[in-house]
Amino acid sequence: MQTQLVTCTINGKLTQTVVDTRASLTDMLRNDYRLTSVKKGCEVGECGACNVLIDGECFNSCIYLAVWAEGKTIRTLEDLLGPNGELSDIQQAFIDEAAVQCGFCTPGVIMTAVEILGMGRRFTRDELRKLLSGHLCRCTGYENIVNAVEKTMNKRLDG
Amino acid sequence: MYDIKALYEATSVADAVSLLVAHPEAKIIAGGSDVLIQIREGRLAGCELVSIYKLDELRGVSLDADGTLRIGPLTSFSHITKDPLIRQIINVLGEAVDMVGGPQVRNIGTIGGNTCNGVTSADSASTLHAWDAVMEVTGPNGVRQLPIKEFYIWAGEVALQPGELLTAILIAKESYEGYVGHYIKYAMRNAMDIATTGCSVNVKLSADKKTIEDARIAYGVAGPVPMRAPSAEAAVKGLPVSQATVEAFGEAVLKDVNPRTSWRASKELRLQLAQELAKRALARSIQLAGGDI
């Protein structure tokens, strides 16, 4: 078995672990770091359930080799939690808008929303749909997801 | 866990070449959005991989001293779309690759991978064909350049020799100066879908915007590899900007294209698409170039 030491920053903490070179980033985040918000869905880069931020951009971690994480800064949904367990505005918006049904796709969608909101721009509804199009929700609650992201975007931009 | 026999991480282009020579059975992995899926499906299970993902020297877009646009093959689709040089010189390429998959796929997928897998439906391939792209390949015998038309051999097969990898996609100044283009992807869904047919057209108009000095057109999924439609290009060269010219263009493409029936679409639909997309993309290109139909 070929292994490699991988040093990276995960959710603000510099960490190190030895991984099997055959592992995906999903494998590493779930098994080595117990970050179980990163879901195993389709495992072929289509559903977005395993989506995480790497150096500020969204990636499906299932089709990203764990060894490629060397030197990268990774954020998962767990990073959004406040110091006393508070939810972030985008998480609260998902609750308020009933944008969560079974919840399996939610962490991935929210991390894409974090990238979108981080751009600090006002997007049209059509643009938001395109930006969110890398996620499948089998409960098909898409309308409420777009609502939650749109409302949080407007709230942040209008102060 | 992927079924990978061994992974060799290249630290430079020269290192990648020697790894490929030392491991002739190994496949090159760039972003992995095709290779890893083929491993999962079993088609490439148990393979050896030479990873070039960490070669930042192959990322980014720049201009050579002679004005040639140099696109690093590891540049992701989203970075192509955002790049200021691409927007200024060949905006249509940025628009075309913005239709690949979904946002996460566009962050990992690379333009080099999109061409090196030799797939006819690749959204970047028709535009690169239509703009006379030149592929720069590096191998054990040094660097060589070849036109993209010669790079594609057959479905899934490109002209990379053992030990070689793509190190740049070039577009010469005479190939882009004065040209404006438009790409249309026809697919069943607006995202996460493969083109039923893709059509990329670009034009160069006369100074008074009344005459077509040059028109170029290429298709994805009109044949086993991306292809130009030379009859259509010849048919409108020097003609006045008019609806009749646009119709003649759509008519002439039928002499060139040879789509097949697949589970995605029938030959008949693809023939109709070839005509319709050619006409629409030409009309839009003329508009973008400042012409009035």
XYZ file of N, CA and C in Angstrom, chain B residues 80-275:
588
model
N -10.598 29.762 -17.097
C -10.614 30.197 -18.505
C -11.689 31.280 -18.662
N -12.878 30.986 -18.132
C -13.999 31.924 -18.275
C -13.687 33.271 -17.642
N -13.003 33.240 -16.491
C -12.734 34.490 -15.756
C -11.524 35.238 -16.305
N -10.699 34.585 -17.116
C -9.413 35.182 -17.485
C -9.560 36.440 -18.360
N -8.892 37.536 -17.999
C -9.024 38.781 -18.776
C -8.553 38.653 -20.235
N -7.482 37.895 -20.498
C -7.007 37.735 -21.884
C -8.011 36.956 -22.727
N -8.578 35.907 -22.143
C -9.591 35.121 -22.851
C -10.783 36.008 -23.183
N -11.224 36.793 -22.204
C -12.398 37.648 -22.426
C -12.139 38.644 -23.543
N -10.908 39.125 -23.616
C -10.574 40.157 -24.588
C -10.370 39.555 -25.985
N -9.734 38.400 -26.054
C -9.292 37.872 -27.345
C -10.235 36.813 -27.908
N -10.737 35.929 -27.041
C -11.544 34.800 -27.530
C -12.628 34.493 -26.501
N -13.499 35.497 -26.316
C -14.542 35.410 -25.294
C -15.408 34.168 -25.457
N -15.607 33.758 -26.704
C -16.471 32.609 -26.976
C -15.937 31.335 -26.310
N -14.626 31.228 -26.151
C -14.072 30.036 -25.492
C -14.487 30.014 -24.023
N -14.430 31.170 -23.375
C -14.865 31.274 -21.981
C -16.340 30.944 -21.830
N -17.141 31.388 -22.817
C -18.586 31.098 -22.781
C -18.833 29.613 -23.007
N -18.067 29.015 -23.909
C -18.264 27.595 -24.223
C -17.947 26.713 -23.020
N -16.809 26.958 -22.366
C -16.437 26.079 -21.249
C -17.273 26.376 -20.004
N -17.997 27.498 -20.005
C -18.910 27.792 -18.909
C -20.183 26.940 -19.009
N -20.282 26.134 -20.080
C -21.444 25.244 -20.239
C -21.093 23.797 -19.905
N -19.859 23.530 -19.517
C -19.454 22.168 -19.130
C -20.066 21.852 -17.764
N -20.645 20.667 -17.626
C -21.092 20.147 -16.325
C -21.782 21.166 -15.444
N -21.283 21.291 -14.204
C -21.796 22.262 -13.254
C -20.621 23.016 -12.652
N -20.894 23.946 -11.716
C -19.819 24.792 -11.174
C -18.635 24.013 -10.582
N -18.893 22.962 -9.796
C -17.778 22.237 -9.181
C -16.928 21.531 -10.243
N -17.596 20.992 -11.265
C -16.869 20.315 -12.348
C -16.003 21.328 -13.099
N -16.524 22.555 -13.262
C -15.757 23.574 -13.983
C -14.561 24.069 -13.169
N -14.580 23.829 -11.853
C -13.421 24.196 -11.027
C -12.315 23.148 -11.090
N -12.674 21.877 -11.351
C -11.653 20.824 -11.371
C -11.275 20.439 -12.808
N -12.220 20.493 -13.724
C -11.962 20.075 -15.104
C -11.013 21.041 -15.795
N -10.092 20.494 -16.598
C -9.090 21.332 -17.259
C -9.316 21.320 -18.767
N -8.898 22.401 -19.417
C -9.090 22.490 -20.868
C -8.196 21.477 -21.585
N -7.043 21.166 -20.997
C -6.159 20.160 -21.592
C -6.782 18.779 -21.533
N -7.364 18.452 -20.399
C -8.036 17.166 -20.253
C -9.206 17.042 -21.205
N -9.912 18.141 -21.383
C -11.078 18.179 -22.262
C -10.700 17.847 -23.706
N -9.457 18.200 -24.117
C -9.025 17.883 -25.482
C -8.303 16.532 -25.539
N -7.458 16.255 -24.521
C -6.641 15.029 -24.582
C -7.466 13.749 -24.468
N -8.704 13.835 -23.927
C -9.500 12.610 -23.875
C -10.136 12.303 -25.230
N -9.968 13.221 -26.188
C -10.369 12.932 -27.575
C -11.859 12.763 -27.802
N -12.661 13.386 -26.926
C -14.111 13.196 -27.017
C -14.722 14.266 -27.930
N -15.603 13.851 -28.803
C -16.183 14.760 -29.798
C -17.122 15.788 -29.173
N -17.729 15.431 -28.027
C -18.727 16.323 -27.425
C -18.120 17.395 -26.527
N -16.790 17.397 -26.358
C -16.146 18.357 -25.459
C -16.523 19.795 -25.846
N -16.961 20.582 -24.862
C -17.445 21.931 -25.180
C -16.328 22.858 -25.648
N -15.084 22.578 -25.238
C -13.987 23.449 -25.666
C -13.524 23.112 -27.085
N -13.726 21.865 -27.516
C -13.055 21.369 -28.721
C -13.519 22.056 -30.001
N -14.831 22.291 -30.142
C -15.298 22.900 -31.392
C -14.767 24.322 -31.518
N -14.759 25.068 -30.413
C -14.247 26.437 -30.473
C -12.751 26.434 -30.777
N -11.985 25.544 -30.165
C -10.548 25.478 -30.445
C -10.300 25.105 -31.910
N -11.127 24.210 -32.467
C -11.003 23.873 -33.892
C -11.321 25.094 -34.755
N -12.395 25.788 -34.393
C -12.843 26.914 -35.215
C -11.853 28.080 -35.187
N -10.977 28.115 -34.185
C -10.001 29.202 -34.087
C -8.592 28.721 -34.453
N -8.494 27.578 -35.122
C -7.202 27.057 -35.589
C -6.172 26.923 -34.462
N -6.587 26.364 -33.346
C -5.653 26.197 -32.226
C -4.505 25.267 -32.617
N -3.359 25.492 -32.002
C -2.177 24.665 -32.213
C -1.838 24.009 -30.875
N -1.601 22.700 -30.913
C -1.310 21.974 -29.685
C 0.204 21.833 -29.524
N 0.697 22.268 -28.367
C 2.131 22.121 -28.088
C 2.319 20.953 -27.136
N 3.116 20.003 -27.598
C 3.274 18.740 -26.901
C 4.739 18.589 -26.504
N 4.987 18.129 -25.265
C 6.361 17.923 -24.817
C 6.571 16.448 -24.500
N 7.700 15.909 -24.965
C 7.992 14.495 -24.744
C 9.480 14.263 -24.648
N 9.887 12.999 -24.661
C 11.311 12.669 -24.512
C 12.175 13.287 -25.613
N 11.586 13.562 -26.781
C 12.368 14.159 -27.872
C 12.186 15.666 -27.973
N 11.672 16.267 -26.931
C 11.526 17.715 -26.932
C 10.103 18.173 -27.203
N 10.008 19.401 -27.699
C 8.699 20.041 -27.875
C 8.333 20.034 -29.351
N 7.067 19.709 -29.643
C 6.597 19.830 -31.036
C 5.206 20.442 -31.029
N 4.867 21.039 -32.165
C 3.556 21.672 -32.284
C 2.797 21.048 -33.434
N 1.495 20.884 -33.268
C 0.693 20.376 -34.378
C -0.688 21.015 -34.345
N -1.287 21.224 -35.532
C -2.627 21.801 -35.579
C -3.617 20.889 -34.864
N -4.629 21.475 -34.244
C -5.578 20.668 -33.459
C -6.269 19.624 -34.334
N -6.449 19.909 -35.619
C -7.094 18.961 -36.535
C -6.294 17.654 -36.613
N -4.958 17.794 -36.579
C -4.120 16.587 -36.629
C -3.978 15.934 -35.257
N -4.293 16.687 -34.195
C -4.178 16.161 -32.835
C -5.254 15.095 -32.579
N -6.440 15.352 -33.120
C -7.541 14.384 -32.962
C -7.429 13.310 -34.031
N -7.342 12.052 -33.633
C -7.202 10.971 -34.602
C -8.528 10.233 -34.773
N -9.113 9.816 -33.680
C -10.383 9.097 -33.718
C -11.040 9.285 -32.352
N -12.285 8.859 -32.230
C -12.982 8.997 -30.948
C -12.121 8.417 -29.826
N -11.758 9.250 -28.874
C -10.975 8.812 -27.722
C -9.495 8.647 -28.006
N -9.054 9.024 -29.211
C -7.638 8.821 -29.549
C -7.031 10.125 -30.070
N -5.935 10.565 -29.405
C -5.241 11.771 -29.857
C -3.786 11.428 -30.163
N -3.096 12.413 -30.772
C -1.759 12.151 -31.333
C -0.631 12.214 -30.303
N -0.920 11.963 -29.029
C 0.148 11.940 -28.028
C 0.931 10.639 -28.163
N 2.242 10.750 -28.358
C 3.105 9.573 -28.436
C 3.507 9.153 -27.017
N 4.036 7.913 -26.859
C 4.453 7.492 -25.521
C 5.416 8.517 -24.898
N 5.157 8.872 -23.642
C 6.036 9.807 -22.943
C 5.672 11.272 -23.153
N 4.668 11.519 -24.001
C 4.330 12.915 -24.296
C 3.140 13.404 -23.482
N 3.145 14.722 -23.206
C 1.967 15.349 -22.625
C 1.748 16.712 -23.266
N 0.502 17.161 -23.213
C 0.150 18.470 -23.765
C 0.674 19.542 -22.816
N 1.436 20.524 -23.339
C 1.983 21.551 -22.454
C 1.473 22.954 -22.778
N 0.778 23.125 -23.891
C 0.133 24.425 -24.166
C -0.858 24.284 -25.306
N -1.871 25.140 -25.266
C -2.783 25.293 -26.400
C -2.554 26.717 -26.904
N -2.178 26.845 -28.186
C -1.783 28.150 -28.735
C -2.793 28.619 -29.766
N -3.022 29.923 -29.782
C -3.842 30.514 -30.843
C -3.056 31.694 -31.403
N -2.631 31.553 -32.650
C -1.776 32.572 -33.267
C -2.548 33.869 -33.474
N -1.800 34.969 -33.528
C -2.424 36.290 -33.667
C -3.289 36.369 -34.925
N -2.777 35.816 -36.052
C -3.573 35.903 -37.291
C -4.845 35.053 -37.200
N -4.873 34.120 -36.253
C -6.073 33.286 -36.096
C -7.158 33.983 -35.270
N -6.763 34.962 -34.439
C -7.793 35.603 -33.603
C -8.045 37.068 -33.939
N -7.061 37.754 -34.546
C -7.201 39.192 -34.731
C -8.366 39.517 -35.667
N -9.312 40.296 -35.180
C -10.449 40.714 -36.002
C -11.622 39.741 -35.996
N -11.475 38.596 -35.341
C -12.547 37.585 -35.319
C -13.396 37.706 -34.050
N -14.685 37.444 -34.217
C -15.606 37.379 -33.083
C -16.476 36.146 -33.286
N -16.783 35.438 -32.205
C -17.522 34.188 -32.392
C -18.595 33.922 -31.360
N -19.368 32.857 -31.650
C -20.463 32.456 -30.766
C -20.551 30.928 -30.754
N -20.835 30.370 -29.576
C -20.965 28.915 -29.427
C -22.364 28.576 -28.949
N -22.951 27.567 -29.555
C -24.255 27.093 -29.084
C -24.130 25.618 -28.713
N -24.525 25.314 -27.476
C -24.563 23.915 -27.037
C -26.019 23.503 -27.013
N -26.358 22.466 -27.767
C -27.715 21.921 -27.706
C -27.663 20.665 -26.848
N -28.373 20.702 -25.720
C -28.398 19.544 -24.826
C -29.787 19.431 -24.226
N -30.044 18.335 -23.538
C -31.381 18.095 -22.991
C -31.631 18.873 -21.699
N -30.545 19.157 -20.962
C -30.680 19.884 -19.696
C -29.828 21.149 -19.774
N -30.092 22.097 -18.883
C -29.320 23.335 -18.862
C -27.999 23.183 -18.117
N -27.851 22.123 -17.328
C -26.603 21.911 -16.590
C -26.350 20.418 -16.496
N -25.121 20.044 -16.141
C -24.757 18.642 -15.943
C -25.211 17.773 -17.116
N -24.928 18.236 -18.325
C -25.313 17.435 -19.485
C -24.215 17.520 -20.548
N -24.246 16.548 -21.445
C -23.292 16.482 -22.547
C -23.999 16.976 -23.795
N -23.277 17.688 -24.651
C -23.887 18.267 -25.851
C -24.446 17.183 -26.766
N -25.698 17.367 -27.210
C -26.234 16.535 -28.283
C -25.483 16.923 -29.557
N -25.381 18.229 -29.770
C -24.518 18.801 -30.801
C -24.037 20.154 -30.297
N -22.784 20.482 -30.560
C -22.246 21.796 -30.219
C -21.735 22.445 -31.494
N -21.924 23.762 -31.599
C -21.533 24.446 -32.837
C -20.872 25.775 -32.497
N -19.661 25.970 -32.992
C -18.921 27.200 -32.725
C -18.593 27.891 -34.045
N -19.021 29.143 -34.156
C -18.819 29.916 -35.394
C -18.093 31.209 -35.051
N -17.215 31.673 -35.939
C -16.657 33.016 -35.772
C -16.473 33.665 -37.126
N -16.530 34.988 -37.138
C -16.442 35.731 -38.403
C -15.488 36.906 -38.288
N -15.007 37.304 -39.466
C -14.239 38.532 -39.582
C -14.950 39.341 -40.664
N -15.438 40.518 -40.316
C -16.184 41.333 -41.277
C -15.267 42.395 -41.883
N -15.683 42.902 -43.041
C -14.948 44.011 -43.670
C -15.091 45.255 -42.798
N -14.283 46.289 -43.082
C -14.279 47.501 -42.244
C -15.655 48.151 -42.180
N -16.411 48.090 -43.289
C -17.751 48.720 -43.282
C -18.832 47.776 -42.737
N -18.412 46.582 -42.283
C -19.312 45.585 -41.680
C -20.378 45.048 -42.647
N -20.128 45.179 -43.952
C -21.136 44.758 -44.942
C -20.791 43.416 -45.582
N -19.530 42.990 -45.475
C -19.082 41.777 -46.170
C -18.405 40.824 -45.186
N -18.608 39.526 -45.416
C -17.928 38.512 -44.607
C -16.554 38.247 -45.222
N -15.505 38.707 -44.561
C -14.155 38.454 -45.078
C -13.765 37.002 -44.832
N -14.162 36.500 -43.675
C -13.846 35.107 -43.352
C -14.865 34.597 -42.348
N -15.217 33.330 -42.477
C -16.093 32.682 -41.501
C -15.540 31.298 -41.229
N -15.569 30.906 -39.961
C -15.069 29.572 -39.600
C -16.109 28.893 -38.721
N -16.246 27.598 -38.896
C -17.257 26.857 -38.129
C -16.722 25.476 -37.767
N -16.987 25.063 -36.537
C -16.636 23.700 -36.129
C -17.744 23.135 -35.247
N -17.861 21.806 -35.299
C -18.890 21.091 -34.542
C -18.294 20.098 -33.556
N -19.019 19.906 -32.480
C -18.831 18.721 -31.655
C -20.017 17.809 -31.930
N -19.791 16.482 -31.953
C -20.821 15.459 -32.170
C -21.477 15.546 -33.554
N -20.713 16.009 -34.555
C -21.191 15.901 -35.936
C -20.403 14.811 -36.644
N -19.541 14.137 -35.910
C -18.700 13.062 -36.423
C -17.943 12.486 -35.241
N -17.086 11.482 -35.471
C -16.371 10.820 -34.358
C -15.416 11.752 -33.611
N -14.938 12.792 -34.280
C -14.085 13.785 -33.622
C -14.650 15.169 -33.953
N -14.272 16.195 -33.168
C -14.723 17.541 -33.511
C -14.260 17.880 -34.921
N -15.075 18.619 -35.684
C -14.705 18.849 -37.080
C -15.124 20.218 -37.588
N -14.351 20.713 -38.558
C -14.702 21.945 -39.265
C -15.673 21.602 -40.397
N -16.338 22.625 -40.925
C -17.204 22.446 -42.092
C -16.669 23.338 -43.210
N -15.635 22.858 -43.948
C -14.952 23.697 -44.931
C -15.853 24.167 -46.080
N -16.820 23.341 -46.504
C -17.716 23.757 -47.598
C -18.520 24.982 -47.183
N -19.012 24.967 -45.945
C -19.806 26.097 -45.457
C -18.948 27.351 -45.359
N -17.710 27.179 -44.902
C -16.813 28.326 -44.775
C -16.561 28.950 -46.150
N -16.300 28.081 -47.149
C -16.015 28.574 -48.503
C -17.248 29.219 -49.117
N -18.423 28.686 -48.756
C -19.667 29.155 -49.383
C -20.006 30.605 -49.038
N -19.543 31.098 -47.905
C -19.955 32.458 -47.497
C -18.807 33.468 -47.522
N -17.608 32.994 -47.803
C -16.454 33.894 -47.813
C -16.634 34.946 -48.909
N -16.573 36.217 -48.545
C -16.701 37.296 -49.532
C -18.135 37.697 -49.838
N -19.107 36.981 -49.234
C -20.514 37.319 -49.496
C -20.967 38.484 -48.618
N -21.998 39.208 -49.075
C -22.521 40.308 -48.252
C -23.213 39.774 -46.991
N -23.192 40.575 -45.943
C -23.899 40.225 -44.709
C -25.399 40.316 -44.993
N -26.068 39.161 -45.027
C -27.506 39.164 -45.324
C -28.130 37.865 -44.845
N -29.442 37.826 -44.814
C -30.156 36.614 -44.418
C -29.892 35.496 -45.422
N -29.770 35.850 -46.700
C -29.521 34.837 -47.735
C -28.178 34.145 -47.503
N -27.189 34.929 -47.060
C -25.866 34.360 -46.772
C -25.960 33.379 -45.604
N -26.718 33.765 -44.584
C -26.893 32.897 -43.415
C -27.565 31.590 -43.833
N -28.578 31.671 -44.693
C -29.276 30.470 -45.176
C -28.322 29.579 -45.980
N -27.517 30.198 -46.829
C -26.566 29.444 -47.655
C -25.557 28.704 -46.777
N -25.168 29.316 -45.684
C -24.226 28.733 -44.729
C -24.821 27.454 -44.140
N -26.070 27.560 -43.676
C -26.768 26.408 -43.074
C -26.935 25.270 -44.075
N -27.204 25.622 -45.326
C -27.373 24.633 -46.390
C -26.056 23.870 -46.624
N -24.955 24.645 -46.692
C -23.661 24.080 -47.094
C -23.051 23.142 -46.049
N -23.429 23.296 -44.786
C -22.804 22.429 -43.766
C -23.131 20.958 -44.004
N -24.255 20.687 -44.692
C -24.658 19.292 -44.909
C -23.656 18.531 -45.773
N -22.842 19.261 -46.553
C -21.815 18.601 -47.363
C -20.669 18.089 -46.492
N -20.561 18.603 -45.272
C -19.396 18.299 -44.439
C -19.679 17.369 -43.261
N -20.851 17.510 -42.652
C -21.067 16.793 -41.386
C -21.558 15.375 -41.628
N -21.261 14.509 -40.683
C -21.631 13.109 -40.812
C -21.970 12.531 -39.437
N -23.040 13.054 -38.813
C -23.361 12.573 -37.468
C -23.978 11.175 -37.514
N -23.987 10.517 -36.363
C -24.574 9.179 -36.325
C -25.728 9.153 -35.329
N -26.475 8.092 -35.390
C -27.538 7.884 -34.423
C -26.924 7.272 -33.170
N -27.199 7.869 -32.023
C -26.769 7.274 -30.766
C -27.965 7.323 -29.832
N -27.795 6.799 -28.601
C -28.933 6.811 -27.694
C -29.315 8.243 -27.306
N -28.382 9.197 -27.513
C -28.703 10.585 -27.178
C -29.618 11.247 -28.210
N -29.372 10.965 -29.499
C -30.159 11.602 -30.552
C -29.952 10.858 -31.863
N -30.947 11.012 -32.759
C -30.843 10.350 -34.059
C -29.999 11.179 -35.014
N -29.542 10.523 -36.067
C -28.782 11.186 -37.126
C -29.605 12.339 -37.707
N -30.912 12.087 -37.923
C -31.777 13.089 -38.542
C -31.858 14.357 -37.684
N -32.021 14.167 -36.360
C -32.082 15.344 -35.471
C -30.761 16.094 -35.528
N -29.663 15.347 -35.503
C -28.352 16.001 -35.489
C -28.103 16.763 -36.794
N -28.623 16.236 -37.934
C -28.466 16.947 -39.209
C -29.248 18.258 -39.183
N -30.451 18.191 -38.616
C -31.248 19.419 -38.517
C -30.561 20.424 -37.590
N -30.036 19.887 -36.467
C -29.312 20.758 -35.518
C -28.105 21.400 -36.186
N -27.386 20.613 -36.994
C -26.179 21.133 -37.641
C -26.524 22.366 -38.471
N -27.625 22.296 -39.225
C -28.034 23.436 -40.053
C -28.496 24.603 -39.200
